[in-house]
Amino acid sequence: MKATVIATFFGVSLICTYAAKEATKKMKKAKLYFALTDVPQIDCDVKAGKIINPEFIAKCPPGCQDVKYRVYGTDIYASFSSVCSAAIHSGIIDNTGGKILVQKVAGHSGYRGSFSNGVRSLSLPRWRESFLVSEGKPRKGVTYPSTLEYSSSKSTAVKSEPKKLEQDLKATKSADTANPSEKASEQGDAVHKEYQTSPVLTPATQTATTTPTPTTTTTDPSTTMPKPTTTPATIRTTTVAAAAKTRPGLHRVRDIGSSSVHPAYSSVVAAASRQVQAAQGRGQNTAFRGTSTSASNRNILRANTGFSSKEELNPKPLESTSQRNPNCKVDLSFLMDGSWSIGKRRFQLQKHFLGNVAQALDIGSTGPLMGIVQYGDDPSTEFNLKTYANSKDLRNAIEKIPQKGGLSNVGKALSFVNKNFFSDANGNRGGAPNVVVVIVDGWPTDPVEEASRLARESGINIFFVTIEAAAESEKQNIIEPNFVDKAVCRTNGFYSINVPSWFSLHKVVQPLVKRVCDTDRLVCSKTCLNSADIGFVIDGSSSVGTSNFRTVLQFVANISKEFEISDTDTRIGAVQYTYEQRLEFSFDKYSTKQDVLSAIKRISYWSGGTSTGAAIRYASEQLFSKSKPNKRKIMILITDGRSYDDVRVPAMAAHRNGVIAYSVGVAWAAQDELEAIATDPDKEHSFFVDEFDNLYCFVNQLIQNICTEFNSQPRN
């Protein structure tokens, strides 16, 4: 009986032990299932810097591949980036969302922008904290929170010592003029110090605790606040190094060499570290100078540190010395980039740049005039050439321009300016060169070549200011390779400026102003219609007859009236020949279109033989020898028969002297002579009609050929 009881006792004991072990296994499985399935969801706009947890797994919703969710960096991202957009950019998830693993690491300089997986990542000179994203699988030995802890927008530390913080900010502001590099460093340290006052869950503390201590989480991160902890004032005012001693967990995960960094990212972090050292060696942190003037930058600091409006870092805006040049009479249109890709901060920097350009130009009715067109998906005129007549009013108006958003459709903007901007109604002055300066972040999202060609042919001088151009690895994303060379007036470097960073854009104010005011080099102001000396050599032989001669004169007039005639634009001259030659009027005789047309009408019919060779020689000596050096010399010869003398030798001599010869033959004109007179290729420079009455058919064709030849000149 006793043995039975003992056996029973041990049997029950064994059963109980087995049951306990099974319960423990189930509990572990349940915990593991909880860790894998109960993943907190975050919104697309949540930035890594707002989440205190140094390492966490989260689930991103669909639809985060949107330009309004900003990303800064490549592979390693600044904490000011949208977590989910960074995950899409890195290829961890797509636009349908999914789980991701986020690890915080130290901040650094020189975050590199790139375009990947439909997300445009922007560059950033410096930020206090970085993060890495990888596939949403838990790492061994790390317990992940089921709810995330967000930093409060109103820090207890800020409230407790407002005077101290204000003094620090004043000291930072005063240091702006002394050492811009130190100013940038102090900004980062101030932000870093305030960031440390928030409670943090580290992997070490989470592992020691059986169950993570969650905070209440909602879909709106602004309403998700951890319970504030009371921190002694002595801790709040310690340096970063002292704080690191009291809270080693936080700094361990931010240490680039820490074991908390996933092994797969060790090479990325090492490369980032080398970038930091290289940037410091080059002194690139000075690029941060003046960036806190932008409203969006002040918003960044407020959102992450709790600065009030009175405590904003607000150094003086960049000043530009007025460089009034009385000879700088140009009509300027700036195409400003309003696309989402640049963000609000860079848009503000762009407005500061345009304001400084306006001041340096010293806008006025007797000097340069300036208007602005903003482009995104579609262009729109912010103000035209006659809206503002002084730099002060123009600068104030520029500061009030809101950002359009959208893509970077530069081609569409150039087409808009060509068709709409430079008109009399918008203040175009006619005698002043038309200049367009295109500001573009990275690269355009539409083709620019055709729109630029049409603009150049309209006499518009196109400049490009490209900021943060595509890296070698990004060039496959560009719609139109070498878009700058395809767009600018000339490809000799004068019309293009490449700026490595938005934060150094202010450095090109004076170089740009100097270039747009150098009117002697604005060669695209010259078009096929306003830059030639055109000499007509007219056959007045007996075979033409009085009636047909009047038809020839009408043909000459119809061609002449299509050109822009003045003493500085296209000029017209005429020679009539038979056996002899007569100068009807020279290039400098008439300077208006009406005077030229009247002079053509007054030419009297001479009658006689046909010495075309002698006429070409006479025109070269008496007409084209007096042509201006910067004018294209164009000879249009009309004849109705074979010449009594040789045409080849005088024609070749004229060609060697730079005369572009067109021959127009009627009735009995010899085809071989027409081709000998014409400049090569002769098929494009010689025409033949069987009757005088059909001459009008070649007016448009001849002008088109003149313009085609002009526009095909090398642009180097």
Short mmCIF file of N, CA, C and O in Angstrom, two decimals, residues 96-157:
data_model
loop_
_atom_site.label_atom_id
_atom_site.label_comp_id
_atom_site.label_asym_id
_atom_site.label_seq_id
_atom_site.Cartn_x
_atom_site.Cartn_y
_atom_site.Cartn_z
N THR A 96 3.79 48.86 -51.53
CA THR A 96 2.67 48.18 -50.85
C THR A 96 2.88 48.09 -49.35
O THR A 96 1.99 47.65 -48.62
N GLY A 97 4.08 48.49 -48.87
CA GLY A 97 4.34 48.47 -47.44
C GLY A 97 4.96 47.15 -46.98
O GLY A 97 5.29 46.28 -47.78
N GLY A 98 5.10 47.00 -45.66
CA GLY A 98 5.67 45.78 -45.10
C GLY A 98 6.49 46.05 -43.86
O GLY A 98 6.64 47.20 -43.42
N LYS A 99 7.04 44.98 -43.26
CA LYS A 99 7.81 45.08 -42.02
C LYS A 99 9.27 45.42 -42.32
O LYS A 99 9.85 44.92 -43.28
N ILE A 100 9.84 46.26 -41.46
CA ILE A 100 11.24 46.66 -41.61
C ILE A 100 11.91 46.67 -40.25
O ILE A 100 11.27 46.85 -39.21
N LEU A 101 13.22 46.48 -40.26
CA LEU A 101 14.04 46.60 -39.07
C LEU A 101 14.84 47.90 -39.17
O LEU A 101 15.51 48.15 -40.17
N VAL A 102 14.76 48.71 -38.12
CA VAL A 102 15.44 50.01 -38.10
C VAL A 102 16.46 50.02 -36.97
O VAL A 102 16.15 49.63 -35.85
N GLN A 103 17.68 50.44 -37.27
CA GLN A 103 18.73 50.55 -36.27
C GLN A 103 19.34 51.94 -36.33
O GLN A 103 19.72 52.42 -37.40
N LYS A 104 19.42 52.59 -35.18
CA LYS A 104 20.01 53.92 -35.10
C LYS A 104 21.53 53.81 -35.04
O LYS A 104 22.08 52.93 -34.37
N VAL A 105 22.22 54.70 -35.73
CA VAL A 105 23.68 54.80 -35.67
C VAL A 105 24.05 56.27 -35.56
O VAL A 105 23.18 57.15 -35.59
N ALA A 106 25.34 56.53 -35.43
CA ALA A 106 25.80 57.91 -35.24
C ALA A 106 25.53 58.76 -36.47
O ALA A 106 25.51 58.27 -37.59
N GLY A 107 25.35 60.05 -36.24
CA GLY A 107 25.21 60.99 -37.34
C GLY A 107 26.54 61.26 -38.00
O GLY A 107 27.60 60.99 -37.42
N HIS A 108 26.52 61.82 -39.20
CA HIS A 108 27.76 62.13 -39.89
C HIS A 108 27.53 63.23 -40.92
O HIS A 108 26.43 63.74 -41.07
N SER A 109 28.56 63.58 -41.62
CA SER A 109 28.50 64.62 -42.66
C SER A 109 28.43 63.96 -44.03
O SER A 109 28.85 62.83 -44.21
N GLY A 110 27.90 64.70 -44.98
CA GLY A 110 27.92 64.28 -46.37
C GLY A 110 26.97 63.15 -46.70
O GLY A 110 27.36 62.18 -47.34
N TYR A 111 25.69 63.29 -46.31
CA TYR A 111 24.69 62.30 -46.74
C TYR A 111 24.50 62.46 -48.25
O TYR A 111 24.19 63.55 -48.74
N ARG A 112 24.66 61.38 -48.97
CA ARG A 112 24.62 61.44 -50.43
C ARG A 112 23.22 61.17 -50.95
O ARG A 112 22.58 60.20 -50.55
N GLY A 113 22.72 62.03 -51.82
CA GLY A 113 21.41 61.85 -52.43
C GLY A 113 21.48 60.93 -53.64
O GLY A 113 22.52 60.81 -54.28
N SER A 114 20.37 60.26 -53.94
CA SER A 114 20.30 59.40 -55.12
C SER A 114 18.84 59.13 -55.44
O SER A 114 17.95 59.42 -54.65
N PHE A 115 18.60 58.55 -56.62
CA PHE A 115 17.25 58.17 -57.02
C PHE A 115 17.21 56.66 -57.14
O PHE A 115 17.98 56.06 -57.88
N SER A 116 16.31 56.02 -56.39
CA SER A 116 16.26 54.57 -56.38
C SER A 116 14.86 54.09 -56.07
O SER A 116 14.19 54.64 -55.17
N ASN A 117 14.38 53.10 -56.81
CA ASN A 117 13.07 52.47 -56.56
C ASN A 117 11.93 53.49 -56.53
O ASN A 117 10.99 53.37 -55.74
N GLY A 118 12.04 54.50 -57.36
CA GLY A 118 10.98 55.49 -57.46
C GLY A 118 11.00 56.56 -56.39
O GLY A 118 10.11 57.40 -56.32
N VAL A 119 12.01 56.57 -55.53
CA VAL A 119 12.12 57.55 -54.45
C VAL A 119 13.37 58.39 -54.67
O VAL A 119 14.46 57.86 -54.87
N ARG A 120 13.21 59.70 -54.64
CA ARG A 120 14.33 60.63 -54.77
C ARG A 120 14.86 60.96 -53.38
O ARG A 120 14.16 61.58 -52.57
N SER A 121 16.07 60.53 -53.07
CA SER A 121 16.71 60.86 -51.81
C SER A 121 17.56 62.10 -52.01
O SER A 121 18.26 62.23 -53.01
N LEU A 122 17.52 63.01 -51.05
CA LEU A 122 18.25 64.26 -51.14
C LEU A 122 19.55 64.18 -50.36
O LEU A 122 19.69 63.38 -49.44
N SER A 123 20.50 65.00 -50.74
CA SER A 123 21.76 65.07 -50.00
C SER A 123 21.60 66.01 -48.81
O SER A 123 20.69 66.84 -48.77
N LEU A 124 22.47 65.86 -47.83
CA LEU A 124 22.43 66.69 -46.63
C LEU A 124 23.85 66.83 -46.12
O LEU A 124 24.57 65.83 -46.00
N PRO A 125 24.30 68.06 -45.81
CA PRO A 125 25.70 68.24 -45.39
C PRO A 125 26.00 67.55 -44.06
O PRO A 125 27.07 67.00 -43.87
N ARG A 126 25.00 67.57 -43.14
CA ARG A 126 25.29 67.06 -41.81
C ARG A 126 24.00 66.84 -41.05
O ARG A 126 23.06 67.61 -41.18
N TRP A 127 23.93 65.77 -40.25
CA TRP A 127 22.81 65.58 -39.32
C TRP A 127 23.30 64.79 -38.13
O TRP A 127 24.24 64.00 -38.21
N ARG A 128 22.66 64.98 -37.00
CA ARG A 128 23.17 64.49 -35.72
C ARG A 128 23.03 62.99 -35.53
O ARG A 128 23.69 62.40 -34.68
N GLU A 129 22.13 62.33 -36.26
CA GLU A 129 21.87 60.91 -36.04
C GLU A 129 21.50 60.26 -37.38
O GLU A 129 20.91 60.91 -38.24
N SER A 130 21.86 59.00 -37.53
CA SER A 130 21.55 58.26 -38.74
C SER A 130 20.80 56.98 -38.38
O SER A 130 20.69 56.63 -37.20
N PHE A 131 20.31 56.31 -39.41
CA PHE A 131 19.70 55.01 -39.17
C PHE A 131 19.88 54.13 -40.40
O PHE A 131 20.12 54.61 -41.52
N LEU A 132 19.78 52.83 -40.16
CA LEU A 132 19.87 51.83 -41.21
C LEU A 132 18.55 51.08 -41.26
O LEU A 132 17.89 50.89 -40.24
N VAL A 133 18.16 50.64 -42.44
CA VAL A 133 16.95 49.83 -42.58
C VAL A 133 17.32 48.50 -43.23
O VAL A 133 18.19 48.44 -44.10
N SER A 134 16.68 47.44 -42.76
CA SER A 134 16.91 46.11 -43.33
C SER A 134 15.61 45.32 -43.25
O SER A 134 14.58 45.83 -42.78
N GLU A 135 15.65 44.09 -43.71
CA GLU A 135 14.47 43.24 -43.71
C GLU A 135 13.93 43.08 -42.30
O GLU A 135 14.71 42.96 -41.34
N GLY A 136 12.61 43.07 -42.16
CA GLY A 136 11.98 43.10 -40.84
C GLY A 136 12.03 41.80 -40.08
O GLY A 136 10.98 41.29 -39.63
N LYS A 137 13.22 41.24 -39.90
CA LYS A 137 13.40 40.01 -39.13
C LYS A 137 14.14 40.34 -37.83
O LYS A 137 15.14 41.05 -37.86
N PRO A 138 13.68 39.78 -36.69
CA PRO A 138 14.34 40.08 -35.41
C PRO A 138 15.73 39.48 -35.34
O PRO A 138 15.99 38.40 -35.89
N ARG A 139 16.62 40.18 -34.68
CA ARG A 139 17.96 39.65 -34.45
C ARG A 139 17.99 38.84 -33.17
O ARG A 139 17.28 39.16 -32.21
N LYS A 140 18.82 37.84 -33.16
CA LYS A 140 18.92 36.94 -32.01
C LYS A 140 19.39 37.71 -30.78
O LYS A 140 20.34 38.48 -30.83
N GLY A 141 18.68 37.49 -29.68
CA GLY A 141 19.06 38.12 -28.42
C GLY A 141 18.50 39.51 -28.22
O GLY A 141 18.80 40.16 -27.22
N VAL A 142 17.70 40.01 -29.15
CA VAL A 142 17.14 41.36 -29.02
C VAL A 142 15.63 41.25 -28.91
O VAL A 142 14.98 40.56 -29.70
N THR A 143 15.07 41.88 -27.89
CA THR A 143 13.62 41.92 -27.71
C THR A 143 13.11 43.24 -28.27
O THR A 143 13.64 44.31 -27.92
N TYR A 144 12.11 43.18 -29.11
CA TYR A 144 11.61 44.37 -29.78
C TYR A 144 10.29 44.83 -29.16
O TYR A 144 9.45 43.99 -28.79
N PRO A 145 10.10 46.13 -29.01
CA PRO A 145 8.89 46.64 -28.37
C PRO A 145 7.65 46.46 -29.25
O PRO A 145 7.73 46.52 -30.48
N SER A 146 6.52 46.20 -28.58
CA SER A 146 5.25 46.09 -29.31
C SER A 146 4.64 47.46 -29.56
O SER A 146 3.74 47.61 -30.38
N THR A 147 5.11 48.45 -28.82
CA THR A 147 4.71 49.84 -29.08
C THR A 147 5.97 50.69 -29.11
O THR A 147 6.94 50.39 -28.40
N LEU A 148 5.97 51.70 -29.92
CA LEU A 148 7.14 52.56 -30.07
C LEU A 148 7.02 53.80 -29.20
O LEU A 148 5.91 54.29 -28.94
N GLU A 149 8.15 54.30 -28.77
CA GLU A 149 8.19 55.48 -27.90
C GLU A 149 8.62 56.68 -28.74
O GLU A 149 9.69 56.66 -29.37
N TYR A 150 7.79 57.70 -28.75
CA TYR A 150 8.04 58.88 -29.56
C TYR A 150 8.52 60.03 -28.69
O TYR A 150 8.09 60.18 -27.54
N SER A 151 9.39 60.85 -29.26
CA SER A 151 9.85 62.04 -28.54
C SER A 151 8.76 63.09 -28.55
O SER A 151 8.01 63.23 -29.51
N SER A 152 8.67 63.82 -27.44
CA SER A 152 7.66 64.87 -27.32
C SER A 152 8.14 66.12 -28.02
O SER A 152 9.32 66.45 -28.02
N SER A 153 7.20 66.85 -28.63
CA SER A 153 7.57 68.11 -29.29
C SER A 153 7.85 69.21 -28.29
O SER A 153 8.41 70.23 -28.61
N LYS A 154 7.44 69.01 -27.03
CA LYS A 154 7.69 70.00 -25.98
C LYS A 154 8.49 69.32 -24.87
O LYS A 154 7.94 68.62 -24.02
N SER A 155 9.78 69.49 -24.88
CA SER A 155 10.66 68.82 -23.93
C SER A 155 10.60 69.47 -22.57
O SER A 155 10.54 70.68 -22.42
N THR A 156 10.63 68.62 -21.52
CA THR A 156 10.66 69.13 -20.15
C THR A 156 11.91 69.95 -19.92
O THR A 156 11.89 70.97 -19.24
N ALA A 157 13.01 69.51 -20.52
CA ALA A 157 14.28 70.22 -20.34
C ALA A 157 14.21 71.63 -20.88
O ALA A 157 14.74 72.56 -20.30
#
